[in-house]
Structures are given as C-alpha cells and as structure tokens.
Coordinates of C-alpha atoms and ligand atoms in Angstrom, one line a residue:
M1 CA -5.7 -8.1 24.9
S2 CA -6.3 -10.6 22.1
S3 CA -4.8 -14.0 21.5
K4 CA -5.7 -13.9 17.9
C5 CA -3.5 -15.1 15.1
A6 CA -3.0 -13.0 12.0
L7 CA -1.3 -13.9 8.7
I8 CA 0.1 -11.1 6.5
T9 CA 1.3 -11.4 2.9
G10 CA 3.6 -8.6 1.9
I11 CA 4.8 -8.3 5.5
T12 CA 8.2 -7.0 4.4
G13 CA 6.8 -3.9 2.7
Q14 CA 5.8 -0.5 4.1
D15 CA 2.3 -1.5 5.0
G16 CA 3.2 -5.0 6.2
S17 CA 5.7 -3.6 8.7
Y18 CA 3.3 -1.0 10.2
L19 CA 0.5 -3.5 10.3
S20 CA 2.7 -6.1 12.1
E21 CA 3.6 -3.5 14.7
W22 CA 0.0 -2.5 15.1
L23 CA -1.2 -6.2 15.5
L24 CA 1.7 -7.0 17.9
G25 CA 0.5 -4.0 20.0
Q26 CA -3.0 -5.5 20.0
G27 CA -1.6 -8.8 21.4
Y28 CA -1.8 -10.8 18.2
E29 CA 0.5 -13.6 17.2
V30 CA 1.7 -12.4 13.8
H31 CA 2.7 -14.6 10.9
G32 CA 4.0 -13.5 7.6
I33 CA 4.5 -15.0 4.2
V34 CA 7.8 -14.1 2.6
R35 CA 9.8 -15.3 -0.4
R36 CA 12.7 -17.7 0.4
V37 CA 15.2 -15.1 -0.9
A38 CA 14.1 -12.8 1.9
L39 CA 15.0 -15.3 4.6
E40 CA 18.4 -15.8 2.8
D41 CA 19.1 -12.0 2.7
P42 CA 17.4 -10.7 5.9
E43 CA 19.7 -7.7 6.3
H44 CA 18.4 -6.2 3.1
R45 CA 14.9 -7.7 2.5
L46 CA 13.7 -7.7 6.1
S47 CA 15.1 -4.3 7.0
R48 CA 11.7 -2.8 7.8
L49 CA 11.0 -5.6 10.3
K50 CA 14.4 -5.3 12.1
A51 CA 13.0 -4.1 15.4
I52 CA 10.3 -6.7 15.6
R53 CA 11.8 -9.6 13.7
G54 CA 12.1 -11.8 16.8
R55 CA 8.4 -11.5 17.5
L56 CA 7.2 -12.6 14.1
K57 CA 6.8 -16.1 12.6
L58 CA 7.9 -16.0 9.0
H59 CA 7.0 -18.7 6.4
A60 CA 8.7 -19.1 3.1
A61 CA 6.1 -19.4 0.4
S62 CA 5.3 -17.9 -3.0
L63 CA 2.0 -16.3 -4.1
E64 CA 2.7 -17.9 -7.5
S65 CA 2.4 -21.4 -6.0
Y66 CA -0.9 -22.6 -4.7
A67 CA 0.7 -25.6 -3.0
S68 CA 2.9 -23.3 -0.9
I69 CA -0.1 -21.0 0.1
H70 CA -2.1 -24.1 0.9
R71 CA 0.6 -25.4 3.2
V72 CA 0.9 -22.1 5.1
I73 CA -2.8 -21.6 5.7
H74 CA -3.0 -25.2 6.8
E75 CA -0.2 -24.8 9.3
V76 CA -1.1 -21.3 10.6
Q77 CA -4.9 -21.5 10.7
P78 CA -5.1 -17.7 11.0
D79 CA -8.1 -15.9 12.5
E80 CA -7.4 -12.9 10.2
C81 CA -5.5 -12.8 6.9
Y82 CA -4.3 -9.5 5.4
H83 CA -3.4 -9.8 1.8
L84 CA -1.0 -7.0 1.0
A85 CA 1.4 -8.6 -1.3
A86 CA 1.4 -7.5 -5.0
Q87 CA 3.5 -6.1 -7.8
S88 CA 2.5 -2.6 -6.7
F89 CA 4.5 -0.3 -8.8
V90 CA 2.2 1.1 -11.5
S91 CA 5.0 2.1 -13.9
Y92 CA 6.5 -1.4 -13.9
S93 CA 3.1 -2.8 -14.7
F94 CA 3.3 -1.1 -18.2
D95 CA 6.6 -2.9 -18.8
D96 CA 5.4 -6.3 -17.7
E97 CA 1.7 -6.6 -17.9
F98 CA 1.8 -10.4 -17.9
S99 CA 3.6 -10.9 -14.6
T100 CA 1.7 -8.1 -12.9
L101 CA -1.7 -9.7 -13.9
N102 CA -0.5 -13.2 -13.2
T103 CA 1.0 -12.6 -9.8
N104 CA -1.6 -10.2 -8.5
I105 CA -4.7 -12.0 -9.7
N106 CA -3.6 -15.6 -9.2
G107 CA -2.0 -14.7 -5.8
T108 CA -5.3 -13.3 -4.5
H109 CA -7.3 -16.2 -6.0
F110 CA -4.9 -18.8 -4.5
L111 CA -5.2 -17.2 -1.1
L112 CA -8.9 -16.9 -1.1
S113 CA -9.4 -20.4 -2.2
A114 CA -7.0 -21.8 0.4
V115 CA -8.8 -19.8 3.2
K116 CA -12.2 -21.0 2.0
T117 CA -11.1 -24.6 2.0
L118 CA -8.9 -24.7 5.1
A119 CA -9.9 -21.8 7.4
P120 CA -13.4 -20.7 6.5
Q121 CA -13.8 -18.7 9.7
C122 CA -10.7 -16.6 8.9
R123 CA -11.5 -13.0 8.2
F124 CA -9.9 -11.8 5.0
Y125 CA -8.6 -8.3 4.0
F126 CA -7.8 -7.5 0.4
A127 CA -5.6 -4.5 -0.4
G128 CA -7.6 -2.8 -3.1
S129 CA -6.4 0.6 -4.4
S130 CA -7.6 4.0 -5.7
E131 CA -5.9 3.0 -8.9
M132 CA -9.0 1.0 -9.6
F133 CA -10.9 4.3 -10.1
G134 CA -8.3 5.4 -12.7
M135 CA -10.0 7.8 -15.0
A136 CA -12.8 8.4 -12.5
E137 CA -16.0 10.0 -13.6
T138 CA -16.5 11.9 -10.4
V139 CA -14.5 13.6 -7.7
P140 CA -14.2 12.7 -4.9
Q141 CA -14.4 8.9 -5.3
N142 CA -16.3 6.7 -2.8
E143 CA -17.4 3.1 -2.6
S144 CA -20.0 3.7 -5.3
T145 CA -17.8 5.3 -7.9
P146 CA -17.4 3.1 -11.0
F147 CA -13.9 1.7 -11.7
H148 CA -12.0 2.7 -14.8
P149 CA -8.4 1.3 -14.3
R150 CA -5.7 2.8 -16.5
S151 CA -2.9 0.2 -16.0
S152 CA -2.6 -3.6 -15.7
Y153 CA -1.9 -2.9 -12.0
G154 CA -5.3 -1.2 -11.7
I155 CA -6.9 -4.0 -13.7
S156 CA -5.3 -6.7 -11.4
K157 CA -6.7 -4.8 -8.4
V158 CA -10.2 -4.6 -9.8
A159 CA -10.0 -8.4 -10.4
G160 CA -8.8 -8.9 -6.8
F161 CA -11.7 -6.7 -5.6
D162 CA -14.2 -8.7 -7.5
L163 CA -12.8 -12.0 -6.4
T164 CA -12.9 -10.9 -2.8
R165 CA -16.5 -9.7 -3.0
N166 CA -17.5 -12.9 -4.8
Y167 CA -16.0 -15.1 -2.1
R168 CA -18.0 -13.1 0.4
E169 CA -21.3 -13.4 -1.5
A170 CA -20.9 -16.9 -2.9
Y171 CA -19.2 -18.7 0.1
G172 CA -20.1 -16.5 3.0
L173 CA -16.4 -15.6 3.8
Y174 CA -15.9 -12.6 6.0
A175 CA -14.0 -10.8 3.3
C176 CA -13.4 -7.0 3.0
N177 CA -11.9 -4.8 0.4
G178 CA -10.0 -1.7 1.5
I179 CA -9.8 0.9 -1.2
L180 CA -6.8 2.7 0.0
F181 CA -5.6 5.9 -1.6
N182 CA -1.9 6.7 -1.8
H183 CA -0.2 6.2 1.6
E184 CA 3.4 7.1 2.3
S185 CA 6.0 7.2 5.0
P186 CA 9.8 7.1 5.5
R187 CA 9.4 3.3 4.8
R188 CA 8.0 3.8 1.3
G189 CA 10.0 2.2 -1.5
F190 CA 12.4 4.5 -3.4
E191 CA 10.6 3.9 -6.7
F192 CA 7.5 5.7 -5.7
V193 CA 7.4 9.4 -6.3
T194 CA 7.2 10.7 -2.7
R195 CA 10.2 8.8 -1.6
K196 CA 12.1 9.5 -4.8
I197 CA 11.5 13.2 -4.0
T198 CA 12.4 13.1 -0.3
S199 CA 15.5 10.9 -0.8
G200 CA 16.5 13.1 -3.8
V201 CA 16.2 16.3 -1.6
A202 CA 18.4 14.6 1.1
A203 CA 21.0 13.6 -1.5
I204 CA 21.2 17.1 -3.0
L205 CA 21.5 18.6 0.5
A206 CA 24.3 16.2 1.3
G207 CA 26.1 17.1 -1.9
K208 CA 25.7 13.6 -3.3
S209 CA 23.5 14.7 -6.2
T210 CA 22.8 17.9 -8.2
Q211 CA 19.4 17.3 -9.7
L212 CA 16.1 15.4 -9.4
S213 CA 14.4 14.1 -12.5
L214 CA 10.7 13.4 -12.5
G215 CA 7.8 12.7 -15.0
N216 CA 4.4 14.3 -14.8
L217 CA 4.4 17.0 -12.2
E218 CA 0.7 17.9 -12.5
A219 CA -0.7 14.6 -11.4
Q220 CA -2.7 15.0 -8.2
R221 CA -2.9 12.4 -5.4
D222 CA -4.6 12.1 -2.1
W223 CA -1.6 11.3 0.1
G224 CA -1.9 10.0 3.7
H225 CA 0.4 8.4 6.3
A226 CA 0.7 4.6 6.0
R227 CA 0.8 4.0 9.7
E228 CA -2.7 5.3 10.0
Y229 CA -4.0 3.4 7.0
V230 CA -3.1 0.0 8.4
E231 CA -5.4 0.8 11.4
G232 CA -8.2 1.1 8.8
M233 CA -7.4 -2.4 7.5
W234 CA -7.6 -3.8 11.0
L235 CA -10.9 -2.0 11.8
M236 CA -12.5 -3.4 8.7
L237 CA -12.0 -6.9 10.1
Q238 CA -13.4 -6.1 13.6
Q239 CA -17.0 -5.3 12.4
P240 CA -20.1 -7.4 12.7
Q241 CA -20.4 -7.6 8.9
P242 CA -17.8 -7.7 6.2
D243 CA -17.9 -4.7 3.7
D244 CA -15.7 -2.5 1.5
Y245 CA -14.3 0.9 2.5
V246 CA -12.4 3.8 1.0
I247 CA -9.5 5.0 3.2
A248 CA -8.3 8.5 2.2
T249 CA -7.6 12.0 3.5
G250 CA -10.0 13.8 1.2
E251 CA -7.3 16.3 0.2
C252 CA -5.3 16.2 -2.9
H253 CA -2.0 17.8 -4.0
S254 CA 0.0 17.8 -7.2
V255 CA 3.4 16.1 -7.5
R256 CA 4.8 19.6 -8.0
E257 CA 3.4 20.8 -4.7
F258 CA 5.0 17.8 -3.0
V259 CA 8.4 18.7 -4.6
E260 CA 8.1 22.4 -3.7
L261 CA 7.3 21.6 0.0
A262 CA 10.1 19.0 0.3
F263 CA 12.8 21.4 -1.1
A264 CA 11.4 24.3 0.9
H265 CA 11.6 22.3 4.1
V266 CA 15.4 22.3 3.8
G267 CA 15.6 25.8 2.5
L268 CA 16.1 25.0 -1.2
D269 CA 14.3 26.4 -4.2
Y270 CA 13.2 23.4 -6.2
T271 CA 13.3 25.1 -9.6
R272 CA 17.1 25.1 -9.4
Y273 CA 17.3 21.3 -9.1
L274 CA 14.2 19.8 -10.8
T275 CA 14.3 18.4 -14.4
T276 CA 11.6 16.5 -16.2
D277 CA 12.0 13.5 -18.3
P278 CA 9.4 12.4 -20.9
E279 CA 10.5 8.8 -20.4
L280 CA 9.0 8.9 -16.9
H281 CA 5.6 9.8 -18.1
R282 CA 3.1 6.9 -18.1
P283 CA 1.4 5.7 -21.3
A284 CA -2.0 6.2 -19.6
E285 CA -1.9 8.5 -16.6
V286 CA -4.3 8.8 -13.7
N287 CA -4.5 12.6 -13.3
L288 CA -6.6 13.2 -10.2
L289 CA -7.5 11.0 -7.3
K290 CA -9.3 12.3 -4.2
G291 CA -11.0 10.0 -1.8
D292 CA -14.2 10.3 0.2
A293 CA -13.7 8.3 3.4
S294 CA -17.0 9.3 5.0
K295 CA -18.2 5.6 5.3
A296 CA -15.0 4.6 7.1
R297 CA -15.3 7.6 9.4
K298 CA -18.9 6.8 10.2
V299 CA -18.8 3.0 10.4
L300 CA -15.2 2.3 11.5
G301 CA -14.6 5.5 13.4
W302 CA -11.4 5.8 11.3
T303 CA -9.9 9.2 10.7
H304 CA -6.5 10.5 9.4
R305 CA -4.5 12.7 11.7
V306 CA -1.2 13.4 9.9
K307 CA -1.5 16.5 7.7
F308 CA 0.1 16.6 4.2
A309 CA 2.8 19.1 5.1
D310 CA 3.8 17.0 8.2
L311 CA 4.0 13.9 6.1
V312 CA 6.4 15.6 3.6
R313 CA 8.5 17.0 6.4
E314 CA 8.8 13.6 8.3
M315 CA 9.9 11.9 5.1
V316 CA 12.5 14.5 4.2
D317 CA 13.8 14.6 7.8
E318 CA 14.2 10.8 7.9
D319 CA 16.0 10.7 4.6
C320 CA 18.3 13.5 5.8
R321 CA 18.9 11.6 9.1
A322 CA 19.8 8.5 7.1
L323 CA 22.6 10.4 5.4
G324 CA 23.7 11.9 8.7
I325 CA 23.0 15.5 7.7
I326 CA 20.6 16.4 10.5
Ligands
F7E401 O1 3.1 7.9 -8.6 C1 3.8 10.7 -10.9 C2 3.1 9.5 -11.5 O2 4.4 5.8 -8.4 C3 2.3 9.0 -8.2 C4 1.1 2.7 -5.4 O3 1.3 2.5 -4.1 O4 -0.6 4.4 -5.0 C5 0.6 4.2 -5.7 O5 0.5 4.4 -7.1 C6 2.2 10.0 -9.3 C7 1.8 9.4 -10.7 O6 2.2 6.1 -7.1 C8 7.4 10.4 -11.2 O7 3.0 9.6 -12.9 C9 5.9 11.9 -11.7 O8 0.9 10.2 -11.3 O9 4.2 7.3 -6.4 P1 3.6 6.7 -7.6 P2 0.9 5.7 -7.8 O10 1.1 5.3 -9.2 O11 -0.1 6.7 -7.5 C10 -1.7 3.6 -5.3 C11 -2.8 3.9 -4.4 C12 -1.3 2.1 -5.4 O12 -2.1 1.2 -5.1 C13 0.0 1.8 -5.9 O13 0.4 0.5 -5.6 O14 3.5 10.6 -9.5 N1 5.2 10.8 -11.1 N2 7.2 11.6 -11.8 C14 6.1 9.9 -10.8 N3 6.0 8.7 -10.2 C15 7.1 7.9 -10.0 N4 7.0 6.7 -9.4 N5 8.3 8.4 -10.4 C16 8.5 9.6 -11.0 O15 9.7 10.0 -11.4

C-alpha cells in the first residue's frame, strides 16, 4: 500500500469521483480542489462523493485564480496531480468561447506553473480529449494522429496538451497527457448525450415524459466506461518515463445505436418517442471518433473490459432505479 498524496482538480465530477475511489483503494491520501460554492451546497454539488466524503480533504480554490492554486499546491505538496477540471461540455463552448478558452487554458497553465515552482517532483496528469482530433484525417486515431479541433473546447484541450508537453520538455516535469475518448457511466452529467438518453428512457418508462429530443443521431463515438478510464490515468503516472497515451475501446457506435439499445433494453421502440431538433446540432460537428489504444495496452497494460451494450444497460438500469421503477 502506498502513502502517497494525490491532488485532483474536478474531483466532484464523474471522473474525479471514480479516480478518488481508485486512489483511496490504493492507499493514497486524496485531496481535491473544489469551488467554494460546492462546500456551501454539499448535498447537490458533492453528491458523487457522498460515500467517500469523510476520507477526502477538500480545498476551496478556483482555477481562475493563480493565487488560490498556488496556496493549495504549497499546502498539499502532492506526489501526483490529476488535472481533470474543465468546462467540458462541447455544445456550451460554442455559446461561450471566451470563458471556455480562458478557464481551460489558464487553469492548466496556472496549475503547471505552480507545480513547477512549488512541487517539481510532483507527477502531473492532464485530461486531454479525443475532441482534439476533431475532423481527423485518419481512422482510428492514435498518439501520432494530427489534431484538428472543431470547437473552442477542443482548441482549449490542444493548448493544454501542448502546455503539458512543453513543461515536460522544457522543465523536466513528469507530465503526461491522457487522450481519453468518450467515457460514460451512471455518474455522467445529464447534459451529455448518453445520460440524456438513459435518463430520458427512464422518465418515459415512469410516465413522466413522452418524448426524447436529440440533435445529430448519426455522429459516431468510441464510448467506454469511466471507471476503467481513470485506471488508465493512474497507470500513466506509475511509469519510469512520462508520455502521452490514447485511452479508448477501439469500437464506435452512432448516437442512434445508443438510443435504439437503451429503449430496447426496457422493451420500448425508440421510433415512437424520438424527435430531432435542429437547434441541438452543433455549428461544427465531429462526425466520427474511434481510438487506437494499442500503446496503452502495450506499455501500461491497460485494457477496457465493459462492453458497449453493458454500459448502455447499466446506465438505463441506474436511471430507472433512481426513479424507483425497477
Ligand atoms: O455528444 C451528439 C453530439 O455531448 C456526443 C465530453 O466529455 O467526450 C464528450 O464530448 C455526440 C455529439 O459528448 C445530442 O452532436 C446528438 O456528436 O455526449 P456529448 P462529446 O461532445 O463527444 C469528449 C471526449 C470530451 O472530452 C468532452 O468533454 O452526440 N448529440 N444529440 C448530442 N449531444 C448532446 N450533448 N445532446 C444532444 O441532444
């Protein structure tokens, strides 16, 4: 068992909660950066951490304030830092490019700079994204595929990726980029398409709703289970040398397939409930993402285990359970 100390930004989110559980299981002391409002409204904002809240050390700080980040790094002196926090909803990034770019890029820069100054031995993980590939030239995408982001979110992640690599090359920081493809779970936020679908199916089954309205049904994504993806993050920081890795299943499915399977799981025909809304289409869409995680498999020994259909079923079941209908 380890007595290492880890600091997580974005600890209240889907990935932050799974990563915290994983690290606690490995014997880590786990610290998290949260916004002050989260501490003031724990019932709502710390809901994913409910079961482990007493074992975590949470620090109020903002990724928009270098002073607050500096204070936390100084106090915690982490051995490992997992930078997961971001404005991560792609659609929103079209509505507010400025705050997406400011928060995501500056937040990463502030954190890297504070780590370099105050805890240079700390191993750093940056949550890169398959959205960096955007309109990719080749399928599947791996660590050598050129980036062509299609949203300010994707652009902010490319900047974070470059900053992280530059701190590794220029200052010798042990800094890694994870290029994670879509990863989902019952803890996914309701604004993302998978959870919108599974919570929508549960609401229809419970008689609380009569339809589900979506945007582009033909977009294809490589969807894995978030619980497994956080293990990939941790593995990246346990290697002799820092590097960048794609984490993905290598399988892709359309939004329509996800919908069909989710409805079919509870015995419903999706064509009776699904409507499409042009307002939900993005100004620049990413049509097809499919990852090649062979480097992670080979070097990290990481593999995905949960199959697409099982992921869909688990998410539908959990949403049905939350409404008391199974
Ligand atoms: O959209 C289409 C939408 O919002 C998936 C984030 O975690 O993964 C995520 O980004 C697809 C897109 O995720 C609706 O147009 C159709 O093609 O679930 P999403 P995303 O944009 O792929 C990457 C790896 C990240 O890094 C991001 O942070 O589904 N779609 N109809 C819809 N999407 C949404 N949200 N809502 C719809 O009604």
